[in-house]
Amino acid sequence: MIVAIVAAWKLGYFELDRRRELMEAVRGLRATPGAEIAYVVGFGVAITLLLPSWIATLVGGALFGVWKGALLAWLGALCGTVLSHWVARGIARKPAERLFGRHRLLFRLREHDDVIELLRLRVLPIAPFAVLDYAAGISGASLRRLFLATMLGTIPAALAYAYVGSQLVRGMISERSASRQALLIAAGVSVGMWLFSLAPTLLRRLRE
């Protein structure tokens, strides 16, 4: 997020004239018929191509506001999960098996693909979003349980990053800098998801 803001500043997007041009583009996209459907489909395709999902969620918040942007990003994440799992299981599975063989991590994912375990992996904000979807598809893990984990695990990030996107646009409209509070909230949610994912392992290590 910091890199994105610095790049926008260097490119002049916080200057008054560029802000007006950007806001006109945002208003035009909001008024375009079918913009919501196009966003959800584009989000799903972007995830399948291993692009960062948080950037698309920021765009959703900027275009549609917090709640609508978060809802559309959530739907896009579900579409991307199904599409990535299908691609992995139908196209990439055999090449991956030839490349990695029966890797113990793929075996472990297939044998421990309950919703809670997949939820822990889903909320871990490190790898690109679709890495888990591809790994689950290659290993033969359940799409139904992965879908449920995605339904639950993407809610905090969708709300946080959509909020940041909406605040960035609001700051441009009011000719002020982007809200620092929004960035802190998004960073806090990311750290919280990371701790939630690692908490069971840390507790087990402490007990041992």
mmCIF file with all atom_site columns, C-alpha atoms in Angstrom:
data_model
loop_
_atom_site.group_PDB
_atom_site.id
_atom_site.type_symbol
_atom_site.label_atom_id
_atom_site.label_alt_id
_atom_site.label_comp_id
_atom_site.label_asym_id
_atom_site.label_entity_id
_atom_site.label_seq_id
_atom_site.pdbx_PDB_ins_code
_atom_site.Cartn_x
_atom_site.Cartn_y
_atom_site.Cartn_z
_atom_site.occupancy
_atom_site.B_iso_or_equiv
_atom_site.pdbx_formal_charge
_atom_site.auth_seq_id
_atom_site.auth_comp_id
_atom_site.auth_asym_id
_atom_site.auth_atom_id
_atom_site.pdbx_PDB_model_num
ATOM 1   C CA . MET A 1 1   ? 0.000   0.000   0.000   1.00 0.00 ? 1   MET A CA 1
ATOM 2   C CA . ILE A 1 2   ? 2.846   2.363   0.808   1.00 0.00 ? 2   ILE A CA 1
ATOM 3   C CA . VAL A 1 3   ? 4.499   1.637   -2.553  1.00 0.00 ? 3   VAL A CA 1
ATOM 4   C CA . ALA A 1 4   ? 1.198   2.278   -4.354  1.00 0.00 ? 4   ALA A CA 1
ATOM 5   C CA . ILE A 1 5   ? 0.724   5.642   -2.635  1.00 0.00 ? 5   ILE A CA 1
ATOM 6   C CA . VAL A 1 6   ? 4.307   6.741   -3.314  1.00 0.00 ? 6   VAL A CA 1
ATOM 7   C CA . ALA A 1 7   ? 3.957   5.739   -6.978  1.00 0.00 ? 7   ALA A CA 1
ATOM 8   C CA . ALA A 1 8   ? 0.672   7.673   -7.257  1.00 0.00 ? 8   ALA A CA 1
ATOM 9   C CA . TRP A 1 9   ? 2.323   10.734  -5.692  1.00 0.00 ? 9   TRP A CA 1
ATOM 10  C CA . LYS A 1 10  ? 5.310   10.540  -8.068  1.00 0.00 ? 10  LYS A CA 1
ATOM 11  C CA . LEU A 1 11  ? 2.964   10.230  -11.046 1.00 0.00 ? 11  LEU A CA 1
ATOM 12  C CA . GLY A 1 12  ? 1.090   13.337  -9.961  1.00 0.00 ? 12  GLY A CA 1
ATOM 13  C CA . TYR A 1 13  ? -2.223  11.762  -8.999  1.00 0.00 ? 13  TYR A CA 1
ATOM 14  C CA . PHE A 1 14  ? -2.444  13.859  -5.827  1.00 0.00 ? 14  PHE A CA 1
ATOM 15  C CA . GLU A 1 15  ? -2.192  17.087  -7.807  1.00 0.00 ? 15  GLU A CA 1
ATOM 16  C CA . LEU A 1 16  ? -5.457  18.972  -8.201  1.00 0.00 ? 16  LEU A CA 1
ATOM 17  C CA . ASP A 1 17  ? -5.823  18.601  -11.979 1.00 0.00 ? 17  ASP A CA 1
ATOM 18  C CA . ARG A 1 18  ? -4.991  14.902  -11.946 1.00 0.00 ? 18  ARG A CA 1
ATOM 19  C CA . ARG A 1 19  ? -7.366  14.324  -9.033  1.00 0.00 ? 19  ARG A CA 1
ATOM 20  C CA . ARG A 1 20  ? -10.196 15.911  -11.013 1.00 0.00 ? 20  ARG A CA 1
ATOM 21  C CA . GLU A 1 21  ? -9.437  13.721  -14.031 1.00 0.00 ? 21  GLU A CA 1
ATOM 22  C CA . LEU A 1 22  ? -9.331  10.627  -11.820 1.00 0.00 ? 22  LEU A CA 1
ATOM 23  C CA . MET A 1 23  ? -12.631 11.490  -10.136 1.00 0.00 ? 23  MET A CA 1
ATOM 24  C CA . GLU A 1 24  ? -14.302 12.040  -13.507 1.00 0.00 ? 24  GLU A CA 1
ATOM 25  C CA . ALA A 1 25  ? -13.091 8.587   -14.551 1.00 0.00 ? 25  ALA A CA 1
ATOM 26  C CA . VAL A 1 26  ? -14.461 7.072   -11.314 1.00 0.00 ? 26  VAL A CA 1
ATOM 27  C CA . ARG A 1 27  ? -17.861 8.721   -11.828 1.00 0.00 ? 27  ARG A CA 1
ATOM 28  C CA . GLY A 1 28  ? -17.933 7.513   -15.429 1.00 0.00 ? 28  GLY A CA 1
ATOM 29  C CA . LEU A 1 29  ? -17.197 3.933   -14.405 1.00 0.00 ? 29  LEU A CA 1
ATOM 30  C CA . ARG A 1 30  ? -19.847 4.024   -11.673 1.00 0.00 ? 30  ARG A CA 1
ATOM 31  C CA . ALA A 1 31  ? -22.466 5.103   -14.227 1.00 0.00 ? 31  ALA A CA 1
ATOM 32  C CA . THR A 1 32  ? -21.504 2.418   -16.764 1.00 0.00 ? 32  THR A CA 1
ATOM 33  C CA . PRO A 1 33  ? -24.208 -0.288  -17.092 1.00 0.00 ? 33  PRO A CA 1
ATOM 34  C CA . GLY A 1 34  ? -22.948 -3.670  -15.965 1.00 0.00 ? 34  GLY A CA 1
ATOM 35  C CA . ALA A 1 35  ? -19.901 -2.233  -14.185 1.00 0.00 ? 35  ALA A CA 1
ATOM 36  C CA . GLU A 1 36  ? -20.542 -4.405  -11.128 1.00 0.00 ? 36  GLU A CA 1
ATOM 37  C CA . ILE A 1 37  ? -20.687 -7.629  -13.150 1.00 0.00 ? 37  ILE A CA 1
ATOM 38  C CA . ALA A 1 38  ? -17.577 -6.667  -15.114 1.00 0.00 ? 38  ALA A CA 1
ATOM 39  C CA . TYR A 1 39  ? -15.744 -5.943  -11.854 1.00 0.00 ? 39  TYR A CA 1
ATOM 40  C CA . VAL A 1 40  ? -16.654 -9.312  -10.304 1.00 0.00 ? 40  VAL A CA 1
ATOM 41  C CA . VAL A 1 41  ? -15.594 -11.201 -13.450 1.00 0.00 ? 41  VAL A CA 1
ATOM 42  C CA . GLY A 1 42  ? -12.393 -9.171  -13.744 1.00 0.00 ? 42  GLY A CA 1
ATOM 43  C CA . PHE A 1 43  ? -11.611 -9.788  -10.083 1.00 0.00 ? 43  PHE A CA 1
ATOM 44  C CA . GLY A 1 44  ? -11.995 -13.541 -10.546 1.00 0.00 ? 44  GLY A CA 1
ATOM 45  C CA . VAL A 1 45  ? -9.786  -13.564 -13.639 1.00 0.00 ? 45  VAL A CA 1
ATOM 46  C CA . ALA A 1 46  ? -7.147  -11.425 -11.901 1.00 0.00 ? 46  ALA A CA 1
ATOM 47  C CA . ILE A 1 47  ? -7.011  -13.877 -9.002  1.00 0.00 ? 47  ILE A CA 1
ATOM 48  C CA . THR A 1 48  ? -6.677  -16.801 -11.401 1.00 0.00 ? 48  THR A CA 1
ATOM 49  C CA . LEU A 1 49  ? -3.708  -15.033 -12.999 1.00 0.00 ? 49  LEU A CA 1
ATOM 50  C CA . LEU A 1 50  ? -2.085  -14.764 -9.525  1.00 0.00 ? 50  LEU A CA 1
ATOM 51  C CA . LEU A 1 51  ? -2.391  -10.981 -9.378  1.00 0.00 ? 51  LEU A CA 1
ATOM 52  C CA . PRO A 1 52  ? -2.643  -9.355  -5.899  1.00 0.00 ? 52  PRO A CA 1
ATOM 53  C CA . SER A 1 53  ? -6.257  -9.429  -4.734  1.00 0.00 ? 53  SER A CA 1
ATOM 54  C CA . TRP A 1 54  ? -5.856  -6.480  -2.351  1.00 0.00 ? 54  TRP A CA 1
ATOM 55  C CA . ILE A 1 55  ? -5.234  -4.080  -5.259  1.00 0.00 ? 55  ILE A CA 1
ATOM 56  C CA . ALA A 1 56  ? -8.486  -5.138  -6.919  1.00 0.00 ? 56  ALA A CA 1
ATOM 57  C CA . THR A 1 57  ? -10.276 -4.702  -3.581  1.00 0.00 ? 57  THR A CA 1
ATOM 58  C CA . LEU A 1 58  ? -8.877  -1.172  -3.235  1.00 0.00 ? 58  LEU A CA 1
ATOM 59  C CA . VAL A 1 59  ? -10.219 -0.411  -6.714  1.00 0.00 ? 59  VAL A CA 1
ATOM 60  C CA . GLY A 1 60  ? -13.619 -1.817  -5.729  1.00 0.00 ? 60  GLY A CA 1
ATOM 61  C CA . GLY A 1 61  ? -13.782 0.405   -2.661  1.00 0.00 ? 61  GLY A CA 1
ATOM 62  C CA . ALA A 1 62  ? -12.775 3.433   -4.721  1.00 0.00 ? 62  ALA A CA 1
ATOM 63  C CA . LEU A 1 63  ? -15.370 2.757   -7.418  1.00 0.00 ? 63  LEU A CA 1
ATOM 64  C CA . PHE A 1 64  ? -18.362 1.502   -5.439  1.00 0.00 ? 64  PHE A CA 1
ATOM 65  C CA . GLY A 1 65  ? -17.823 2.582   -1.829  1.00 0.00 ? 65  GLY A CA 1
ATOM 66  C CA . VAL A 1 66  ? -17.081 0.501   1.262   1.00 0.00 ? 66  VAL A CA 1
ATOM 67  C CA . TRP A 1 67  ? -20.024 -1.869  1.540   1.00 0.00 ? 67  TRP A CA 1
ATOM 68  C CA . LYS A 1 68  ? -20.808 -2.395  -2.129  1.00 0.00 ? 68  LYS A CA 1
ATOM 69  C CA . GLY A 1 69  ? -17.118 -2.573  -3.023  1.00 0.00 ? 69  GLY A CA 1
ATOM 70  C CA . ALA A 1 70  ? -16.462 -5.130  -0.272  1.00 0.00 ? 70  ALA A CA 1
ATOM 71  C CA . LEU A 1 71  ? -19.449 -7.238  -1.375  1.00 0.00 ? 71  LEU A CA 1
ATOM 72  C CA . LEU A 1 72  ? -18.334 -7.235  -5.002  1.00 0.00 ? 72  LEU A CA 1
ATOM 73  C CA . ALA A 1 73  ? -14.740 -8.053  -4.009  1.00 0.00 ? 73  ALA A CA 1
ATOM 74  C CA . TRP A 1 74  ? -16.037 -10.923 -1.863  1.00 0.00 ? 74  TRP A CA 1
ATOM 75  C CA . LEU A 1 75  ? -18.056 -12.285 -4.797  1.00 0.00 ? 75  LEU A CA 1
ATOM 76  C CA . GLY A 1 76  ? -15.031 -11.887 -7.058  1.00 0.00 ? 76  GLY A CA 1
ATOM 77  C CA . ALA A 1 77  ? -12.887 -13.820 -4.593  1.00 0.00 ? 77  ALA A CA 1
ATOM 78  C CA . LEU A 1 78  ? -15.400 -16.676 -4.607  1.00 0.00 ? 78  LEU A CA 1
ATOM 79  C CA . CYS A 1 79  ? -15.455 -16.705 -8.416  1.00 0.00 ? 79  CYS A CA 1
ATOM 80  C CA . GLY A 1 80  ? -11.663 -16.656 -8.504  1.00 0.00 ? 80  GLY A CA 1
ATOM 81  C CA . THR A 1 81  ? -11.475 -19.549 -6.046  1.00 0.00 ? 81  THR A CA 1
ATOM 82  C CA . VAL A 1 82  ? -13.763 -21.737 -8.148  1.00 0.00 ? 82  VAL A CA 1
ATOM 83  C CA . LEU A 1 83  ? -12.009 -20.819 -11.402 1.00 0.00 ? 83  LEU A CA 1
ATOM 84  C CA . SER A 1 84  ? -8.481  -21.329 -10.008 1.00 0.00 ? 84  SER A CA 1
ATOM 85  C CA . HIS A 1 85  ? -9.419  -24.676 -8.436  1.00 0.00 ? 85  HIS A CA 1
ATOM 86  C CA . TRP A 1 86  ? -10.993 -25.804 -11.706 1.00 0.00 ? 86  TRP A CA 1
ATOM 87  C CA . VAL A 1 87  ? -7.933  -24.776 -13.735 1.00 0.00 ? 87  VAL A CA 1
ATOM 88  C CA . ALA A 1 88  ? -5.602  -26.509 -11.281 1.00 0.00 ? 88  ALA A CA 1
ATOM 89  C CA . ARG A 1 89  ? -7.610  -29.709 -11.144 1.00 0.00 ? 89  ARG A CA 1
ATOM 90  C CA . GLY A 1 90  ? -8.431  -29.936 -14.831 1.00 0.00 ? 90  GLY A CA 1
ATOM 91  C CA . ILE A 1 91  ? -5.308  -28.541 -16.513 1.00 0.00 ? 91  ILE A CA 1
ATOM 92  C CA . ALA A 1 92  ? -2.383  -28.104 -14.133 1.00 0.00 ? 92  ALA A CA 1
ATOM 93  C CA . ARG A 1 93  ? -2.702  -31.253 -12.025 1.00 0.00 ? 93  ARG A CA 1
ATOM 94  C CA . LYS A 1 94  ? -0.842  -33.733 -14.220 1.00 0.00 ? 94  LYS A CA 1
ATOM 95  C CA . PRO A 1 95  ? 2.050   -31.378 -15.122 1.00 0.00 ? 95  PRO A CA 1
ATOM 96  C CA . ALA A 1 96  ? 2.413   -30.480 -11.428 1.00 0.00 ? 96  ALA A CA 1
ATOM 97  C CA . GLU A 1 97  ? 2.483   -34.132 -10.412 1.00 0.00 ? 97  GLU A CA 1
ATOM 98  C CA . ARG A 1 98  ? 5.206   -34.816 -12.994 1.00 0.00 ? 98  ARG A CA 1
ATOM 99  C CA . LEU A 1 99  ? 7.176   -31.837 -11.690 1.00 0.00 ? 99  LEU A CA 1
ATOM 100 C CA . PHE A 1 100 ? 6.777   -32.327 -7.920  1.00 0.00 ? 100 PHE A CA 1
ATOM 101 C CA . GLY A 1 101 ? 5.808   -35.965 -7.697  1.00 0.00 ? 101 GLY A CA 1
ATOM 102 C CA . ARG A 1 102 ? 3.837   -36.934 -4.590  1.00 0.00 ? 102 ARG A CA 1
ATOM 103 C CA . HIS A 1 103 ? 5.073   -33.992 -2.536  1.00 0.00 ? 103 HIS A CA 1
ATOM 104 C CA . ARG A 1 104 ? 4.391   -34.317 1.176   1.00 0.00 ? 104 ARG A CA 1
ATOM 105 C CA . LEU A 1 105 ? 2.827   -30.834 1.357   1.00 0.00 ? 105 LEU A CA 1
ATOM 106 C CA . LEU A 1 106 ? 0.261   -31.727 -1.313  1.00 0.00 ? 106 LEU A CA 1
ATOM 107 C CA . PHE A 1 107 ? -0.464  -34.990 0.484   1.00 0.00 ? 107 PHE A CA 1
ATOM 108 C CA . ARG A 1 108 ? -0.872  -33.141 3.781   1.00 0.00 ? 108 ARG A CA 1
ATOM 109 C CA . LEU A 1 109 ? -3.245  -30.617 2.218   1.00 0.00 ? 109 LEU A CA 1
ATOM 110 C CA . ARG A 1 110 ? -5.385  -33.394 0.768   1.00 0.00 ? 110 ARG A CA 1
ATOM 111 C CA . GLU A 1 111 ? -5.487  -35.296 4.080   1.00 0.00 ? 111 GLU A CA 1
ATOM 112 C CA . HIS A 1 112 ? -6.143  -32.190 6.219   1.00 0.00 ? 112 HIS A CA 1
ATOM 113 C CA . ASP A 1 113 ? -8.547  -30.204 4.064   1.00 0.00 ? 113 ASP A CA 1
ATOM 114 C CA . ASP A 1 114 ? -11.103 -29.462 6.773   1.00 0.00 ? 114 ASP A CA 1
ATOM 115 C CA . VAL A 1 115 ? -12.672 -25.992 6.761   1.00 0.00 ? 115 VAL A CA 1
ATOM 116 C CA . ILE A 1 116 ? -10.726 -24.706 9.788   1.00 0.00 ? 116 ILE A CA 1
ATOM 117 C CA . GLU A 1 117 ? -7.350  -25.701 8.347   1.00 0.00 ? 117 GLU A CA 1
ATOM 118 C CA . LEU A 1 118 ? -8.195  -24.186 4.975   1.00 0.00 ? 118 LEU A CA 1
ATOM 119 C CA . LEU A 1 119 ? -9.468  -21.060 6.740   1.00 0.00 ? 119 LEU A CA 1
ATOM 120 C CA . ARG A 1 120 ? -6.120  -20.669 8.500   1.00 0.00 ? 120 ARG A CA 1
ATOM 121 C CA . LEU A 1 121 ? -4.334  -20.886 5.173   1.00 0.00 ? 121 LEU A CA 1
ATOM 122 C CA . ARG A 1 122 ? -6.820  -18.573 3.465   1.00 0.00 ? 122 ARG A CA 1
ATOM 123 C CA . VAL A 1 123 ? -6.391  -15.677 5.907   1.00 0.00 ? 123 VAL A CA 1
ATOM 124 C CA . LEU A 1 124 ? -2.590  -15.819 5.783   1.00 0.00 ? 124 LEU A CA 1
ATOM 125 C CA . PRO A 1 125 ? -1.798  -12.545 3.916   1.00 0.00 ? 125 PRO A CA 1
ATOM 126 C CA . ILE A 1 126 ? 1.550   -13.535 2.394   1.00 0.00 ? 126 ILE A CA 1
ATOM 127 C CA . ALA A 1 127 ? 1.271   -15.498 -0.857  1.00 0.00 ? 127 ALA A CA 1
ATOM 128 C CA . PRO A 1 128 ? -0.955  -14.435 -3.788  1.00 0.00 ? 128 PRO A CA 1
ATOM 129 C CA . PHE A 1 129 ? -4.602  -15.303 -3.171  1.00 0.00 ? 129 PHE A CA 1
ATOM 130 C CA . ALA A 1 130 ? -4.849  -18.087 -5.745  1.00 0.00 ? 130 ALA A CA 1
ATOM 131 C CA . VAL A 1 131 ? -1.811  -20.048 -4.516  1.00 0.00 ? 131 VAL A CA 1
ATOM 132 C CA . LEU A 1 132 ? -4.022  -21.913 -2.031  1.00 0.00 ? 132 LEU A CA 1
ATOM 133 C CA . ASP A 1 133 ? -6.659  -22.510 -4.723  1.00 0.00 ? 133 ASP A CA 1
ATOM 134 C CA . TYR A 1 134 ? -4.097  -24.001 -7.116  1.00 0.00 ? 134 TYR A CA 1
ATOM 135 C CA . ALA A 1 135 ? -2.505  -26.116 -4.374  1.00 0.00 ? 135 ALA A CA 1
ATOM 136 C CA . ALA A 1 136 ? -5.918  -27.406 -3.308  1.00 0.00 ? 136 ALA A CA 1
ATOM 137 C CA . GLY A 1 137 ? -6.879  -28.258 -6.871  1.00 0.00 ? 137 GLY A CA 1
ATOM 138 C CA . ILE A 1 138 ? -3.600  -30.038 -7.603  1.00 0.00 ? 138 ILE A CA 1
ATOM 139 C CA . SER A 1 139 ? -3.737  -32.025 -4.357  1.00 0.00 ? 139 SER A CA 1
ATOM 140 C CA . GLY A 1 140 ? -7.388  -32.991 -4.808  1.00 0.00 ? 140 GLY A CA 1
ATOM 141 C CA . ALA A 1 141 ? -8.622  -31.100 -1.747  1.00 0.00 ? 141 ALA A CA 1
ATOM 142 C CA . SER A 1 142 ? -12.350 -30.467 -1.504  1.00 0.00 ? 142 SER A CA 1
ATOM 143 C CA . LEU A 1 143 ? -13.633 -27.465 -3.472  1.00 0.00 ? 143 LEU A CA 1
ATOM 144 C CA . ARG A 1 144 ? -16.705 -27.286 -1.245  1.00 0.00 ? 144 ARG A CA 1
ATOM 145 C CA . ARG A 1 145 ? -14.642 -26.889 1.933   1.00 0.00 ? 145 ARG A CA 1
ATOM 146 C CA . LEU A 1 146 ? -12.268 -24.472 0.201   1.00 0.00 ? 146 LEU A CA 1
ATOM 147 C CA . PHE A 1 147 ? -15.268 -22.430 -0.932  1.00 0.00 ? 147 PHE A CA 1
ATOM 148 C CA . LEU A 1 148 ? -16.611 -22.262 2.640   1.00 0.00 ? 148 LEU A CA 1
ATOM 149 C CA . ALA A 1 149 ? -13.189 -21.224 3.953   1.00 0.00 ? 149 ALA A CA 1
ATOM 150 C CA . THR A 1 150 ? -13.010 -18.499 1.308   1.00 0.00 ? 150 THR A CA 1
ATOM 151 C CA . MET A 1 151 ? -16.511 -17.276 2.195   1.00 0.00 ? 151 MET A CA 1
ATOM 152 C CA . LEU A 1 152 ? -15.419 -16.729 5.801   1.00 0.00 ? 152 LEU A CA 1
ATOM 153 C CA . GLY A 1 153 ? -11.752 -15.842 5.385   1.00 0.00 ? 153 GLY A CA 1
ATOM 154 C CA . THR A 1 154 ? -12.069 -13.052 2.841   1.00 0.00 ? 154 THR A CA 1
ATOM 155 C CA . ILE A 1 155 ? -14.598 -10.925 4.763   1.00 0.00 ? 155 ILE A CA 1
ATOM 156 C CA . PRO A 1 156 ? -12.103 -8.973  6.972   1.00 0.00 ? 156 PRO A CA 1
ATOM 157 C CA . ALA A 1 157 ? -9.714  -8.176  4.126   1.00 0.00 ? 157 ALA A CA 1
ATOM 158 C CA . ALA A 1 158 ? -12.535 -7.225  1.739   1.00 0.00 ? 158 ALA A CA 1
ATOM 159 C CA . LEU A 1 159 ? -13.965 -4.741  4.240   1.00 0.00 ? 159 LEU A CA 1
ATOM 160 C CA . ALA A 1 160 ? -10.576 -3.325  5.252   1.00 0.00 ? 160 ALA A CA 1
ATOM 161 C CA . TYR A 1 161 ? -9.169  -2.754  1.767   1.00 0.00 ? 161 TYR A CA 1
ATOM 162 C CA . ALA A 1 162 ? -12.485 -1.516  0.352   1.00 0.00 ? 162 ALA A CA 1
ATOM 163 C CA . TYR A 1 163 ? -12.537 1.001   3.196   1.00 0.00 ? 163 TYR A CA 1
ATOM 164 C CA . VAL A 1 164 ? -9.014  2.132   2.308   1.00 0.00 ? 164 VAL A CA 1
ATOM 165 C CA . GLY A 1 165 ? -9.989  2.545   -1.356  1.00 0.00 ? 165 GLY A CA 1
ATOM 166 C CA . SER A 1 166 ? -13.045 4.619   -0.477  1.00 0.00 ? 166 SER A CA 1
ATOM 167 C CA . GLN A 1 167 ? -11.017 6.816   1.879   1.00 0.00 ? 167 GLN A CA 1
ATOM 168 C CA . LEU A 1 168 ? -8.374  7.440   -0.768  1.00 0.00 ? 168 LEU A CA 1
ATOM 169 C CA . VAL A 1 169 ? -11.053 8.662   -3.152  1.00 0.00 ? 169 VAL A CA 1
ATOM 170 C CA . ARG A 1 170 ? -12.692 10.756  -0.435  1.00 0.00 ? 170 ARG A CA 1
ATOM 171 C CA . GLY A 1 171 ? -9.348  12.382  0.299   1.00 0.00 ? 171 GLY A CA 1
ATOM 172 C CA . MET A 1 172 ? -8.975  13.254  -3.388  1.00 0.00 ? 172 MET A CA 1
ATOM 173 C CA . ILE A 1 173 ? -12.473 14.749  -3.536  1.00 0.00 ? 173 ILE A CA 1
ATOM 174 C CA . SER A 1 174 ? -11.871 16.940  -0.511  1.00 0.00 ? 174 SER A CA 1
ATOM 175 C CA . GLU A 1 175 ? -8.396  17.890  -1.800  1.00 0.00 ? 175 GLU A CA 1
ATOM 176 C CA . ARG A 1 176 ? -6.736  16.412  1.258   1.00 0.00 ? 176 ARG A CA 1
ATOM 177 C CA . SER A 1 177 ? -4.175  13.668  1.598   1.00 0.00 ? 177 SER A CA 1
ATOM 178 C CA . ALA A 1 178 ? -5.328  10.071  1.964   1.00 0.00 ? 178 ALA A CA 1
ATOM 179 C CA . SER A 1 179 ? -6.611  9.089   5.382   1.00 0.00 ? 179 SER A CA 1
ATOM 180 C CA . ARG A 1 180 ? -3.840  7.684   7.564   1.00 0.00 ? 180 ARG A CA 1
ATOM 181 C CA . GLN A 1 181 ? -6.460  6.018   9.742   1.00 0.00 ? 181 GLN A CA 1
ATOM 182 C CA . ALA A 1 182 ? -7.678  3.932   6.800   1.00 0.00 ? 182 ALA A CA 1
ATOM 183 C CA . LEU A 1 183 ? -4.166  2.664   6.104   1.00 0.00 ? 183 LEU A CA 1
ATOM 184 C CA . LEU A 1 184 ? -3.640  1.809   9.781   1.00 0.00 ? 184 LEU A CA 1
ATOM 185 C CA . ILE A 1 185 ? -6.907  -0.130  9.862   1.00 0.00 ? 185 ILE A CA 1
ATOM 186 C CA . ALA A 1 186 ? -5.930  -2.148  6.782   1.00 0.00 ? 186 ALA A CA 1
ATOM 187 C CA . ALA A 1 187 ? -2.486  -2.844  8.235   1.00 0.00 ? 187 ALA A CA 1
ATOM 188 C CA . GLY A 1 188 ? -4.047  -3.904  11.530  1.00 0.00 ? 188 GLY A CA 1
ATOM 189 C CA . VAL A 1 189 ? -6.423  -6.302  9.789   1.00 0.00 ? 189 VAL A CA 1
ATOM 190 C CA . SER A 1 190 ? -3.511  -7.827  7.840   1.00 0.00 ? 190 SER A CA 1
ATOM 191 C CA . VAL A 1 191 ? -1.500  -8.369  11.024  1.00 0.00 ? 191 VAL A CA 1
ATOM 192 C CA . GLY A 1 192 ? -4.562  -9.777  12.778  1.00 0.00 ? 192 GLY A CA 1
ATOM 193 C CA . MET A 1 193 ? -5.187  -12.316 10.006  1.00 0.00 ? 193 MET A CA 1
ATOM 194 C CA . TRP A 1 194 ? -1.535  -13.331 10.071  1.00 0.00 ? 194 TRP A CA 1
ATOM 195 C CA . LEU A 1 195 ? -1.667  -13.893 13.854  1.00 0.00 ? 195 LEU A CA 1
ATOM 196 C CA . PHE A 1 196 ? -4.950  -15.818 13.558  1.00 0.00 ? 196 PHE A CA 1
ATOM 197 C CA . SER A 1 197 ? -3.372  -18.126 11.005  1.00 0.00 ? 197 SER A CA 1
ATOM 198 C CA . LEU A 1 198 ? -0.264  -18.796 13.101  1.00 0.00 ? 198 LEU A CA 1
ATOM 199 C CA . ALA A 1 199 ? -1.934  -18.926 16.537  1.00 0.00 ? 199 ALA A CA 1
ATOM 200 C CA . PRO A 1 200 ? -2.674  -22.710 16.610  1.00 0.00 ? 200 PRO A CA 1
ATOM 201 C CA . THR A 1 201 ? 0.914   -23.550 15.642  1.00 0.00 ? 201 THR A CA 1
ATOM 202 C CA . LEU A 1 202 ? 2.353   -21.160 18.225  1.00 0.00 ? 202 LEU A CA 1
ATOM 203 C CA . LEU A 1 203 ? 0.109   -22.538 20.987  1.00 0.00 ? 203 LEU A CA 1
ATOM 204 C CA . ARG A 1 204 ? 1.068   -26.096 20.100  1.00 0.00 ? 204 ARG A CA 1
ATOM 205 C CA . ARG A 1 205 ? 4.770   -25.181 20.226  1.00 0.00 ? 205 ARG A CA 1
ATOM 206 C CA . LEU A 1 206 ? 4.296   -23.513 23.607  1.00 0.00 ? 206 LEU A CA 1
ATOM 207 C CA . ARG A 1 207 ? 2.526   -26.579 25.028  1.00 0.00 ? 207 ARG A CA 1
ATOM 208 C CA . GLU A 1 208 ? 5.319   -28.809 23.750  1.00 0.00 ? 208 GLU A CA 1
#
